[in-house]
Short mmCIF file of C-alpha atoms in Angstrom, two decimals:
data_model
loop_
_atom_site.label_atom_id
_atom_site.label_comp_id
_atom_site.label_asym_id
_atom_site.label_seq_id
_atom_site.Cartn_x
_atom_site.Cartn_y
_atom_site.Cartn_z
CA UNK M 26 0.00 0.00 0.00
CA UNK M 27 2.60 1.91 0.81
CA UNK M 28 4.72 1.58 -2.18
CA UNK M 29 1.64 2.14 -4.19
CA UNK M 30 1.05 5.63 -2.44
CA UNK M 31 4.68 6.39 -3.24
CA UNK M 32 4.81 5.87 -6.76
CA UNK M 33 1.91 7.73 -7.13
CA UNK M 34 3.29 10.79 -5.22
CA UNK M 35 5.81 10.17 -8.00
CA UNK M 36 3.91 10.60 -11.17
CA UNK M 37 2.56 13.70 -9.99
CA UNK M 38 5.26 15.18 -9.74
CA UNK M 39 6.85 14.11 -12.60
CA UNK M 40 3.28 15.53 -13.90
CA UNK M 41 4.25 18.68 -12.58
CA UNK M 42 7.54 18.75 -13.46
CA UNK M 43 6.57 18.31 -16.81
CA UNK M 44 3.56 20.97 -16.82
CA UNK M 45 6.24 23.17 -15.70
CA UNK M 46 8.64 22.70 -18.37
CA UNK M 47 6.03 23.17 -20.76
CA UNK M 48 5.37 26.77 -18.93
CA UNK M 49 9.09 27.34 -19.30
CA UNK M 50 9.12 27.21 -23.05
CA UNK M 51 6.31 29.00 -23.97
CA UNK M 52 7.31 31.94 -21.90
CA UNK M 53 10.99 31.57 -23.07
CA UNK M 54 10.19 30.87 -26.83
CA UNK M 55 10.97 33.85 -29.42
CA UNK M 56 8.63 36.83 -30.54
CA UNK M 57 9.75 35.60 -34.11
CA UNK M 58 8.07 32.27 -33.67
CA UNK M 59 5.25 31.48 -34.56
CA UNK M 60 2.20 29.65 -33.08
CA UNK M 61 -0.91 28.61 -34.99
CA UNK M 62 -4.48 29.04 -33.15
CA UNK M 63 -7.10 27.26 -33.88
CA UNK M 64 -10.44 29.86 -35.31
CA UNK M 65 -13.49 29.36 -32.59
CA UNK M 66 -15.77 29.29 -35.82
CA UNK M 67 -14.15 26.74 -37.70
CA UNK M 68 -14.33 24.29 -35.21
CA UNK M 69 -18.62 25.47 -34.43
CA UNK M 70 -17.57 27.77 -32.04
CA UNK M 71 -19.55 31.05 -31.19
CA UNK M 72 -18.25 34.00 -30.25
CA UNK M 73 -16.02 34.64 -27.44
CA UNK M 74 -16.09 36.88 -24.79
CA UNK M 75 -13.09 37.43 -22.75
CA UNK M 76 -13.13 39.05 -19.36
CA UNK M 77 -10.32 41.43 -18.56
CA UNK M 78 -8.95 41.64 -15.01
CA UNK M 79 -5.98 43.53 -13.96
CA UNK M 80 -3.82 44.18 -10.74
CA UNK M 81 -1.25 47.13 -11.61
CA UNK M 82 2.32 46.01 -9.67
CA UNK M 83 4.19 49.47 -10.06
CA UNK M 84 4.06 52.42 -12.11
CA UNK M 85 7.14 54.99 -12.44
CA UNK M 86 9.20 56.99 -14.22
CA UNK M 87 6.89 59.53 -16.29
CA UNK M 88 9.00 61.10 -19.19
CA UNK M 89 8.09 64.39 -19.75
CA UNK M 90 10.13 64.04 -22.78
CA UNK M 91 9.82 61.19 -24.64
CA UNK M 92 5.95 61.07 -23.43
CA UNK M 93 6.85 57.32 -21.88
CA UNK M 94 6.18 55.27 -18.39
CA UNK M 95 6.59 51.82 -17.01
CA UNK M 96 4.68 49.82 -15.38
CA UNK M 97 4.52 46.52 -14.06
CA UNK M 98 1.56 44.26 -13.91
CA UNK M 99 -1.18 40.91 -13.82
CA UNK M 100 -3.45 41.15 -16.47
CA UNK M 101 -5.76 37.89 -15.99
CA UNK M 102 -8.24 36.60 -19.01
CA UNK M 103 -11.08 34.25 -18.57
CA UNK M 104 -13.14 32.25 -20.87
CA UNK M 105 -15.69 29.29 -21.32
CA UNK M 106 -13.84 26.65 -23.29
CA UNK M 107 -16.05 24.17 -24.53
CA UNK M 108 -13.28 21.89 -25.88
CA UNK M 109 -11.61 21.42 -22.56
CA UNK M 110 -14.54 19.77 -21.11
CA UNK M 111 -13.60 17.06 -18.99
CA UNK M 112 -10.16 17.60 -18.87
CA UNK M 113 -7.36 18.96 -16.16
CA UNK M 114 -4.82 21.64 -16.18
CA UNK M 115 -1.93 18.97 -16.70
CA UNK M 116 -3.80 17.52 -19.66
CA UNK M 117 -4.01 20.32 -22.07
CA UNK M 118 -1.26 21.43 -24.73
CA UNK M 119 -2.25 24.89 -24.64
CA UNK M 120 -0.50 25.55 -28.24
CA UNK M 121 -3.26 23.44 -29.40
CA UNK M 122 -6.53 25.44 -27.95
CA UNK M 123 -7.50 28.72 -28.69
CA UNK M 124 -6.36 31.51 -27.72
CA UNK M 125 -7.33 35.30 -27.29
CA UNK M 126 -3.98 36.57 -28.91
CA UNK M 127 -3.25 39.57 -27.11
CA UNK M 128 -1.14 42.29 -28.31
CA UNK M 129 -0.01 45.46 -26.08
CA UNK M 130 -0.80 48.27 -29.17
CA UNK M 131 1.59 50.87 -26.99
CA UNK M 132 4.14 48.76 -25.73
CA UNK M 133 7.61 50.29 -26.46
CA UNK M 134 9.43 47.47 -24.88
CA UNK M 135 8.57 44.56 -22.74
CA UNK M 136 11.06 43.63 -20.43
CA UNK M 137 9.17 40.60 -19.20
CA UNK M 138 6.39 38.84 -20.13
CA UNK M 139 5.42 35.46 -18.04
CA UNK M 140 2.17 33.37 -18.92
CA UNK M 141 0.64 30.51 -17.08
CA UNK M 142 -3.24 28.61 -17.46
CA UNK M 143 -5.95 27.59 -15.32
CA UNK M 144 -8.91 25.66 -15.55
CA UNK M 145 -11.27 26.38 -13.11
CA UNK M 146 -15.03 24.15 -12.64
CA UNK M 147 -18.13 26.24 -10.97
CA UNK M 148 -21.02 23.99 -9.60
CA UNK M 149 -23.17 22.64 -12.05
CA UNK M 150 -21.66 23.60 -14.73
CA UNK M 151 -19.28 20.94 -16.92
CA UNK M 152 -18.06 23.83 -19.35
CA UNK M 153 -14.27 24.71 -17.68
CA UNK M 154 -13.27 28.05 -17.07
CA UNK M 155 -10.00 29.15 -18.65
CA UNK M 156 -7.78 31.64 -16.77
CA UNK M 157 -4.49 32.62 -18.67
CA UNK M 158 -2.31 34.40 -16.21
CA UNK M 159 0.47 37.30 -17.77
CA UNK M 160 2.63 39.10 -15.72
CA UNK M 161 4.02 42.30 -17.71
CA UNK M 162 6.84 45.18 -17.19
CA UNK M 163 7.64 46.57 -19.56
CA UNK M 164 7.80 50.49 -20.80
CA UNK M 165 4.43 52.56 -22.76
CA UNK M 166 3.53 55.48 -24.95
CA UNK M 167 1.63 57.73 -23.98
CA UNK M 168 0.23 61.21 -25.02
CA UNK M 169 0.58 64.24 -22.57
CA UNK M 170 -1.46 66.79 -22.23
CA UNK M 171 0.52 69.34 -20.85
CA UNK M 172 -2.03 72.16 -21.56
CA UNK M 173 -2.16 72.54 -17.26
CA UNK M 174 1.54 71.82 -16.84
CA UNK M 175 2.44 71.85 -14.00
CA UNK M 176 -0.48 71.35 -12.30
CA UNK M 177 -1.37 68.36 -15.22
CA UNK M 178 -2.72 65.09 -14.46
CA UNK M 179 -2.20 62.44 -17.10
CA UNK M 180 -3.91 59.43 -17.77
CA UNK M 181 -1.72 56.32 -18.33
CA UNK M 182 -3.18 53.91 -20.53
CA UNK M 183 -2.08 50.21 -21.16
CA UNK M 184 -3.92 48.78 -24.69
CA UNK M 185 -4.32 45.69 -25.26
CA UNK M 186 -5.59 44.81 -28.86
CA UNK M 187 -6.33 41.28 -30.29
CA UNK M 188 -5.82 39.37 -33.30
CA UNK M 189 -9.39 37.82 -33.83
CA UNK M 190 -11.82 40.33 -35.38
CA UNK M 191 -15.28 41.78 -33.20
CA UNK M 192 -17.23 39.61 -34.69
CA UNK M 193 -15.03 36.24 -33.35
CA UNK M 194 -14.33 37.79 -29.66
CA UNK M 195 -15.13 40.41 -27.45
CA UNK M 196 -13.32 41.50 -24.28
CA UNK M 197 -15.29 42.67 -21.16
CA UNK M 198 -14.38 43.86 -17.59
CA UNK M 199 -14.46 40.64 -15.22
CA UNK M 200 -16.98 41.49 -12.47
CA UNK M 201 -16.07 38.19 -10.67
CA UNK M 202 -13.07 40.25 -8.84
CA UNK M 203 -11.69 44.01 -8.81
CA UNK M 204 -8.99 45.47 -10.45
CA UNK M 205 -6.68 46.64 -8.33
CA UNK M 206 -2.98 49.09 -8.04
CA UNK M 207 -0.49 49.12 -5.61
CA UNK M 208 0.44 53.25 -4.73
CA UNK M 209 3.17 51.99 -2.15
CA UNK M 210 5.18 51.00 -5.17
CA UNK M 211 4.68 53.91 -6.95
CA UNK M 212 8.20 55.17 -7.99
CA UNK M 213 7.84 58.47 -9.28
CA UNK M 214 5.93 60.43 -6.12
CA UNK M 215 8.90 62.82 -5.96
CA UNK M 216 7.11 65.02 -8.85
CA UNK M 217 3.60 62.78 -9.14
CA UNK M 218 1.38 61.29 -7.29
CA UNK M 219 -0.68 58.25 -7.60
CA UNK M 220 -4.27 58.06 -7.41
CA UNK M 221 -5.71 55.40 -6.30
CA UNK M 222 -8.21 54.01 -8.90
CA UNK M 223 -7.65 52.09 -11.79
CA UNK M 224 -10.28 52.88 -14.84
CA UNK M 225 -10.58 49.81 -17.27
CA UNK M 226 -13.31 49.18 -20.06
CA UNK M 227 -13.59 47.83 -23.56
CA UNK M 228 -12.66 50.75 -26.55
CA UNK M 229 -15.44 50.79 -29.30
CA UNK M 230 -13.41 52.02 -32.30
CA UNK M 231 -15.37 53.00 -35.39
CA UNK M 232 -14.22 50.59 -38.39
CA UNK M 233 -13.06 54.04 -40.74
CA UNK M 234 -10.16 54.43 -37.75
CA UNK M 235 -9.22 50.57 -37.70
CA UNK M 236 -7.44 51.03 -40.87
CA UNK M 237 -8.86 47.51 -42.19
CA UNK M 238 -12.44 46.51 -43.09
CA UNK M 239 -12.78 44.24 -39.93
CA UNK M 240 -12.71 45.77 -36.77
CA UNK M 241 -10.69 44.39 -33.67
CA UNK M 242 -11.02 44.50 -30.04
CA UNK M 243 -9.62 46.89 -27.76
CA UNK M 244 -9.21 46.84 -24.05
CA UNK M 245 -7.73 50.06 -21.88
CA UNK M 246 -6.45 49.85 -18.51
CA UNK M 247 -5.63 52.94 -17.31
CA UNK M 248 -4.77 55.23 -13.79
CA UNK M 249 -4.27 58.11 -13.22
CA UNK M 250 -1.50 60.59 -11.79
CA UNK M 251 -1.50 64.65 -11.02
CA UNK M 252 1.36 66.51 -10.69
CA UNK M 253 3.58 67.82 -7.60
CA UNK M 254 4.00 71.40 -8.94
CA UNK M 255 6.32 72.42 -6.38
CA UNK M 256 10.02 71.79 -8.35
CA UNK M 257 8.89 74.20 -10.90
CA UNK M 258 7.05 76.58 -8.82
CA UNK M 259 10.47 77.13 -6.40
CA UNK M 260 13.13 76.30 -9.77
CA UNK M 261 11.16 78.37 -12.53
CA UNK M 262 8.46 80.47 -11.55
CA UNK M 263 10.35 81.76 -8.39
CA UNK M 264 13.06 82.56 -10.36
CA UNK M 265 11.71 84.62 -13.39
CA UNK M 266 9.69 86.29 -10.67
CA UNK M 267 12.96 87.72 -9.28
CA UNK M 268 14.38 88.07 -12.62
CA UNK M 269 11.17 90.08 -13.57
CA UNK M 270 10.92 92.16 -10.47
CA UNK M 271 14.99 93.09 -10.94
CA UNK M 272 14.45 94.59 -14.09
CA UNK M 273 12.75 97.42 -12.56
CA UNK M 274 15.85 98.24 -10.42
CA UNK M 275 16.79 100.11 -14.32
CA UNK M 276 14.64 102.70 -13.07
CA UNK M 277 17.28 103.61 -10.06
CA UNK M 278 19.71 105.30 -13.28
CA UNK M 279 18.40 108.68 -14.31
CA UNK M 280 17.27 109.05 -17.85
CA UNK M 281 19.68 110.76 -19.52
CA UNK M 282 22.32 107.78 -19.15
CA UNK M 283 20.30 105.61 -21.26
CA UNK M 284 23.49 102.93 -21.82
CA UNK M 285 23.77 102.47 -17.97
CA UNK M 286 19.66 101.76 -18.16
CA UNK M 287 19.47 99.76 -21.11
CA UNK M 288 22.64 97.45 -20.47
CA UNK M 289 20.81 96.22 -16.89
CA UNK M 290 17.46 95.98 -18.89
CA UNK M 291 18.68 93.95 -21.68
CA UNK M 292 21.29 91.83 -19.38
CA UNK M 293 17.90 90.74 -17.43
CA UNK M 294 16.04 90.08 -20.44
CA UNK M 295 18.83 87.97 -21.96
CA UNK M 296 19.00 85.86 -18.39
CA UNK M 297 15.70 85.16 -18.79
CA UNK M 298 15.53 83.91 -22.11
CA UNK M 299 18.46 81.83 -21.69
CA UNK M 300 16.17 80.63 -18.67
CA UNK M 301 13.30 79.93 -21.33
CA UNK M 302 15.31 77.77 -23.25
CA UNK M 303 17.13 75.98 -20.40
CA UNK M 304 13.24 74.87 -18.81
CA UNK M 305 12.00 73.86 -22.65
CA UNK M 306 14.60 71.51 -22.39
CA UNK M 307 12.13 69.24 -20.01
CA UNK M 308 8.87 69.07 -21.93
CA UNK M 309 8.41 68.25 -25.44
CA UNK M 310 7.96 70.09 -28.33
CA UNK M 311 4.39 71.04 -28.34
CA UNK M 312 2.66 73.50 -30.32
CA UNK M 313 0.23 74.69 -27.57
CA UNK M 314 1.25 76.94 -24.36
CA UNK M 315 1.79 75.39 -21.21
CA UNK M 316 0.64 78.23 -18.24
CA UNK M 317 4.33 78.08 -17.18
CA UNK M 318 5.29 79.27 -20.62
CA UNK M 319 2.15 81.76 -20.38
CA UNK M 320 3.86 82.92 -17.21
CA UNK M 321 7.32 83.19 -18.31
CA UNK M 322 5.97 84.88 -21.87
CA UNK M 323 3.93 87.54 -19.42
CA UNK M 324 7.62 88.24 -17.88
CA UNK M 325 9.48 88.62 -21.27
CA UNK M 326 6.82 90.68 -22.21
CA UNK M 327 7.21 92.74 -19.23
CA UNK M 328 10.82 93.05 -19.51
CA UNK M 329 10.92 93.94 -23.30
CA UNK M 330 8.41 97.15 -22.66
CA UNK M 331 10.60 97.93 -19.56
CA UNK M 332 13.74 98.00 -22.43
CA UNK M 333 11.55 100.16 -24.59
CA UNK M 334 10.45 102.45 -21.83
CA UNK M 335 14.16 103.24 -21.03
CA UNK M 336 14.87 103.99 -24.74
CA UNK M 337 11.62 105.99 -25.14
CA UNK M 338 12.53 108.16 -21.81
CA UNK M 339 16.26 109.25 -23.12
CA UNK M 340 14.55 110.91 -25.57
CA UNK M 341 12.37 113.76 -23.83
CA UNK M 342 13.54 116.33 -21.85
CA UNK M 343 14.72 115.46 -18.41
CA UNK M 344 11.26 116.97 -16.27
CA UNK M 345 9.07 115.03 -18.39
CA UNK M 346 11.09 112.18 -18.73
CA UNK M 347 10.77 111.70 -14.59
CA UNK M 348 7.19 111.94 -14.75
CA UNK M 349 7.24 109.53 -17.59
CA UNK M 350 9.49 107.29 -15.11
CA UNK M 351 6.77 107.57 -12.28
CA UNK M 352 3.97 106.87 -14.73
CA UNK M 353 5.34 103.69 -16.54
CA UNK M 354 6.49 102.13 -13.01
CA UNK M 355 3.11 102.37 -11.45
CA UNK M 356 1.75 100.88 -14.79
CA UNK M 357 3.74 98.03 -15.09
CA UNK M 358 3.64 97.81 -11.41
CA UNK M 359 -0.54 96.82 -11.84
CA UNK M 360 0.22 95.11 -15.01
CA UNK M 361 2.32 92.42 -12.68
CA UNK M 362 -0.18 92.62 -9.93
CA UNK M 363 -3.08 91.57 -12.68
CA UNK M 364 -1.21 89.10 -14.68
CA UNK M 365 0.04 87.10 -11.34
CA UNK M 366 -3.79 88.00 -9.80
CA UNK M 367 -5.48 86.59 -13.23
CA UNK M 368 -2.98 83.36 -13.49
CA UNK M 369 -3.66 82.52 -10.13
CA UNK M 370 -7.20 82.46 -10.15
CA UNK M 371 -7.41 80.67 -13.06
CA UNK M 372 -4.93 77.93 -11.93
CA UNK M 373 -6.54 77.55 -8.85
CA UNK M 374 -9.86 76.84 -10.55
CA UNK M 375 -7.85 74.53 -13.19
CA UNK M 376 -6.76 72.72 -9.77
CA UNK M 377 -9.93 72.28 -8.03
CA UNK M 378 -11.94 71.37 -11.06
CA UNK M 379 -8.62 68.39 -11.18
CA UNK M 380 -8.93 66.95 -7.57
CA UNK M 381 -13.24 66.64 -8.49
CA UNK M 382 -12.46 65.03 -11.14
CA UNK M 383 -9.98 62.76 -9.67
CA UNK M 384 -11.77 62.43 -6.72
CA UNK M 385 -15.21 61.66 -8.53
CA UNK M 386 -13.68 58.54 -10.51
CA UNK M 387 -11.79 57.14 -7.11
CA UNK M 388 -15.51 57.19 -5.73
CA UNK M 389 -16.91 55.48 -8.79
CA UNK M 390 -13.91 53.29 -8.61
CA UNK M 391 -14.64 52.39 -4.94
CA UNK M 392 -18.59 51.84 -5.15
CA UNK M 393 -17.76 49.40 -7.78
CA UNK M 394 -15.15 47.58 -5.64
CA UNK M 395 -17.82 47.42 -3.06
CA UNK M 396 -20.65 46.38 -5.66
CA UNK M 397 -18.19 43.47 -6.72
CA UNK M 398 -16.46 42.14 -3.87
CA UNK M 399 -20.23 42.06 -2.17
CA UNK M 400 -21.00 40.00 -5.33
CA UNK M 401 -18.15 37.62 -4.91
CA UNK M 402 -18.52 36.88 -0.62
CA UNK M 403 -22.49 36.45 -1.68
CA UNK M 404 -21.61 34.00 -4.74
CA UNK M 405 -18.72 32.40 -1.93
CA UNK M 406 -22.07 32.26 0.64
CA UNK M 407 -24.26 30.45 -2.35
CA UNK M 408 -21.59 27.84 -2.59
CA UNK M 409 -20.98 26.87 0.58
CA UNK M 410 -24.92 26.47 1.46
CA UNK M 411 -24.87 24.59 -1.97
CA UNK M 412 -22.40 22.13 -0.74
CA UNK M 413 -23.93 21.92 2.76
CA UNK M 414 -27.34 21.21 1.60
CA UNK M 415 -25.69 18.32 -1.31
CA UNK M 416 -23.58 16.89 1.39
CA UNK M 417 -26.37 16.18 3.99
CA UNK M 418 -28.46 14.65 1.09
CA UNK M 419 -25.86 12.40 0.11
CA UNK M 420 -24.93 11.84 4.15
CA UNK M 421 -29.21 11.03 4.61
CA UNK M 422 -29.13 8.91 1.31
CA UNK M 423 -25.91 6.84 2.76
CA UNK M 424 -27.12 6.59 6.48
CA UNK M 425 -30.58 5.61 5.30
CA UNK M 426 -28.57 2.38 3.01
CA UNK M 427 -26.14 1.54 5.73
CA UNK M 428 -29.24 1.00 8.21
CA UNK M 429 -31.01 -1.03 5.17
CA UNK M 430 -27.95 -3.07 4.94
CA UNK M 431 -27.08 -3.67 8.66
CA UNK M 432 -31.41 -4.76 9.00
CA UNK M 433 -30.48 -7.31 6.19
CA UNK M 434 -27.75 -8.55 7.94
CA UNK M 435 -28.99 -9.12 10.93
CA UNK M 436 -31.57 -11.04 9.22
CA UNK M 437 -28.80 -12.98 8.35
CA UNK M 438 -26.74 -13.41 11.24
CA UNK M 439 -23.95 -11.55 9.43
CA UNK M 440 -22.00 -8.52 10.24
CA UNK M 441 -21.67 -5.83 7.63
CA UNK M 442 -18.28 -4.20 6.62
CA UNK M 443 -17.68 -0.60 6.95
CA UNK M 444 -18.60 1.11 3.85
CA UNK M 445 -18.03 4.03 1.39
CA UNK M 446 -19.16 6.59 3.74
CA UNK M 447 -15.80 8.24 3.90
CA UNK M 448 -15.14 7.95 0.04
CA UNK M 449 -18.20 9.69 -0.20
CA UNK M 450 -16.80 12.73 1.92
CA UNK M 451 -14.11 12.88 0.06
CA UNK M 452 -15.70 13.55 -3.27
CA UNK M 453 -18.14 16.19 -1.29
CA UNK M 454 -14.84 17.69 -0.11
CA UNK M 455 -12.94 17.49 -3.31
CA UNK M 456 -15.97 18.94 -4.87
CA UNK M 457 -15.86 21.89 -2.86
CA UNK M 458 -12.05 22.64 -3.28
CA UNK M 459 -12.88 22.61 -6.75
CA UNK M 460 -15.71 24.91 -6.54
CA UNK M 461 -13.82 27.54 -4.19
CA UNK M 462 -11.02 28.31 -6.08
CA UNK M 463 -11.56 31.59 -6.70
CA UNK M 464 -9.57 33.93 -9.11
CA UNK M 465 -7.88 34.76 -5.89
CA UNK M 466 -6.08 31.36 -5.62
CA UNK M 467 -4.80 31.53 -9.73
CA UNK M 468 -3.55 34.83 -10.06
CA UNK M 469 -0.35 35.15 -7.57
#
């Protein structure tokens, strides 16, 4: 008995040995090669619909420049397959199934990409679940808007694109778990921070942008990040402030030395657009205005009519020419005072009108968290009640023929042998550890 129990032991693990080398090479095998999947319809299939569920790792490093982040995460796909009915994990060659051929459409580089299957059975239903597992980090494009900058938020956006046309397979959100992001990870909260929601829903694309006459699934996951404007605000905008508010210092050198006037004007105004050029350096070249290059135009353009000023006032006699002084200082002066009042306000709106925004989809984000995992523990309570009520029907059904049998044998003089009762437990319980493994169990 014992030897029998060993050998056993054995084979499944050479089982699982083998399952895992099979793992192994299709996460190891070359881009370049190819692998043929078999067409859902060509086989009597119907259309597929693929649930999406994702669980972001890490995000970091946000390039301003090259308009690129990384990230790091499970993105877990599930699936009725019909032509796995029956079988078990370690039976299937999953080259030889179907599968939803997923594609990253902005992936610059993926610097890992790990895949593993599951087949999970719910009660009462023979049709296995398939659950194929990817674990991805790798670096994305992504599109700035840098209209607010720098009190942006951006919305990173993972796409995942398929193969098989709309009219083959579908992908959906999974509402059997959430989707979930780590912000303890995050790597770039020195200038960002993390909110934490993650926003993830099929992309209808109209078939004149798919650039073919068949239409393909798309699937976004994205989250989102705001801003910490504080480098800029104490490195840029403190800065030309200073440089701004110097260039009125020209007004210290009477009038009728315009070269002592004009040389501390013009020095300034270099300085600062040397400055200009020096910040452009960390966004890209867009053809809108950022408000820090609305602010930093309002001080060139303050400096410049400070230059003319000074050029205008050596030119008229030396009594008018002070009262000229007096009269263009306290005009710029409230020029200044409006364009700093006028920014302000308007960035301060831009900012609230961010945070509700923000705000509103972590709220949507967390009633449907709530909606699902309320789902899940009353699916979990359904089960278990399931099993309970099963279990004392088939603990009645084999009390009520062990007390048939031992009557019978007592007719008989003859004593009965212990029976199946326990084998019978043991399918109930296998039955059940079948039926609770939830997408909880598959994806770590």
């Amino acid at each position: 008995m014992d030897n029998s129990l060993r050998i056993e032991n054995a084979l499944r693990k050479l089982e699982n040995i083998e399952s895992l080398l099979k793992e192994i090479e299709a996460n190891s095998r070359s881009s370049d090669a190819e692998v043929w999947h078999k067409d859902r319809a060509a086989i009597g299939g119907e259309k597929v619909n693929v649930g999406v569920r994702v669980n972001i790792l890490t995000v970091g490093n946000v390039d301003n420049v090259k308009q690129e982040f990384t990230a790091e995460f499970f993105v877990i796909f599930s699936w009725k397959e019909p032509t796995l009915k029956g079988m078990q994990r370690e039976d299937v060659v999953w080259e030889e199934h179907w599968d939803p051929r997923v594609l990253f459409a902005n992936s610059v580089t993926n610097d890992s990409l790990l895949k593993k299957h599951y087949l999970i059975y719910e009660p009462n239903d023979e049709i296995p679940l398939v659950k194929m597992w990817m674990k991805v980090s790798g670096t994305f494009k992504e599109n700035l808007e840098l209209n607010d900058f720098p009190f942006d938020k951006q919305e990173l956006t993972v796409k995942l694109m398929s193969d098989w046309p709309v009219d083959e397979m579908e992908f959906e959100k999974d509402m059997s778990i959430k989707d979930s992001i780590r912000t303890d990870t995050f790597t770039g909260d020195q200038e960002w921070e993390l909110c934490k929601h993650v926003v993830s829903a099929p992309l209808y694309q109209p078939s004149e942008l798919a650039g073919s006459h068949k239409t393909y699934p798309i699937y976004t996951i994205s989250c989102h990040v705001k801003r910490k404007p504080g480098y800029y605000l104490w490195n840029v905008v403190l800065i030309m402030g200073i440089i701004m508010a110097l260039t009125f210092t020209s007004f210290s050198v009477k009038p009728s030395e315009p070269a002592d006037r004009l040389s501390v004007t013009l020095t300034l105004l270099l300085t600062s657009v040397a400055f200009k050029f020096v910040v452009s350096q960390s966004l890209p070249p867009v053809s809108y205005l950022t408000y820090l290059d609305v602010y930093i135009i309002c001080c060139l353009i303050t400096q410049g009519v400070v230059a003319a000023q000074n050029a205008i006032s050596s030119k008229i006699e030396p009594l008018t020419a002070e009262l000229f002084d007096n009269i263009s200082v306290g005009i710029l002066a409230a020029w200044v005072l409006m364009f700093h009042t006028v920014l302000g306000v308007i960035l301060l709106v831009k900012v609230r009108q961010r945070d509700k925004l923000l705000n509103g989809a972590t709220k949507k984000y967390e009633e449907l968290c709530e909606k699902i995992n309320r789902a899940y523990w009353e699916k979990q309570a359904a089960v278990k009640e399931h099993l309970r009520v099963n279990g004392s029907e088939v603990n009645t059904a084999t009390d009520t023929k062990n007390e048939v049998e031992d009557s019978n044998h007592k007719k008989h003089g003859k004593k009965r042998k212990t029976r199946t009762k326990s084998k019978t437990n043991l399918k109930v319980n296998d039955y059940s550890t079948i039926v609770n493994a939830s997408p909880c169990s598959v994806e770590m």
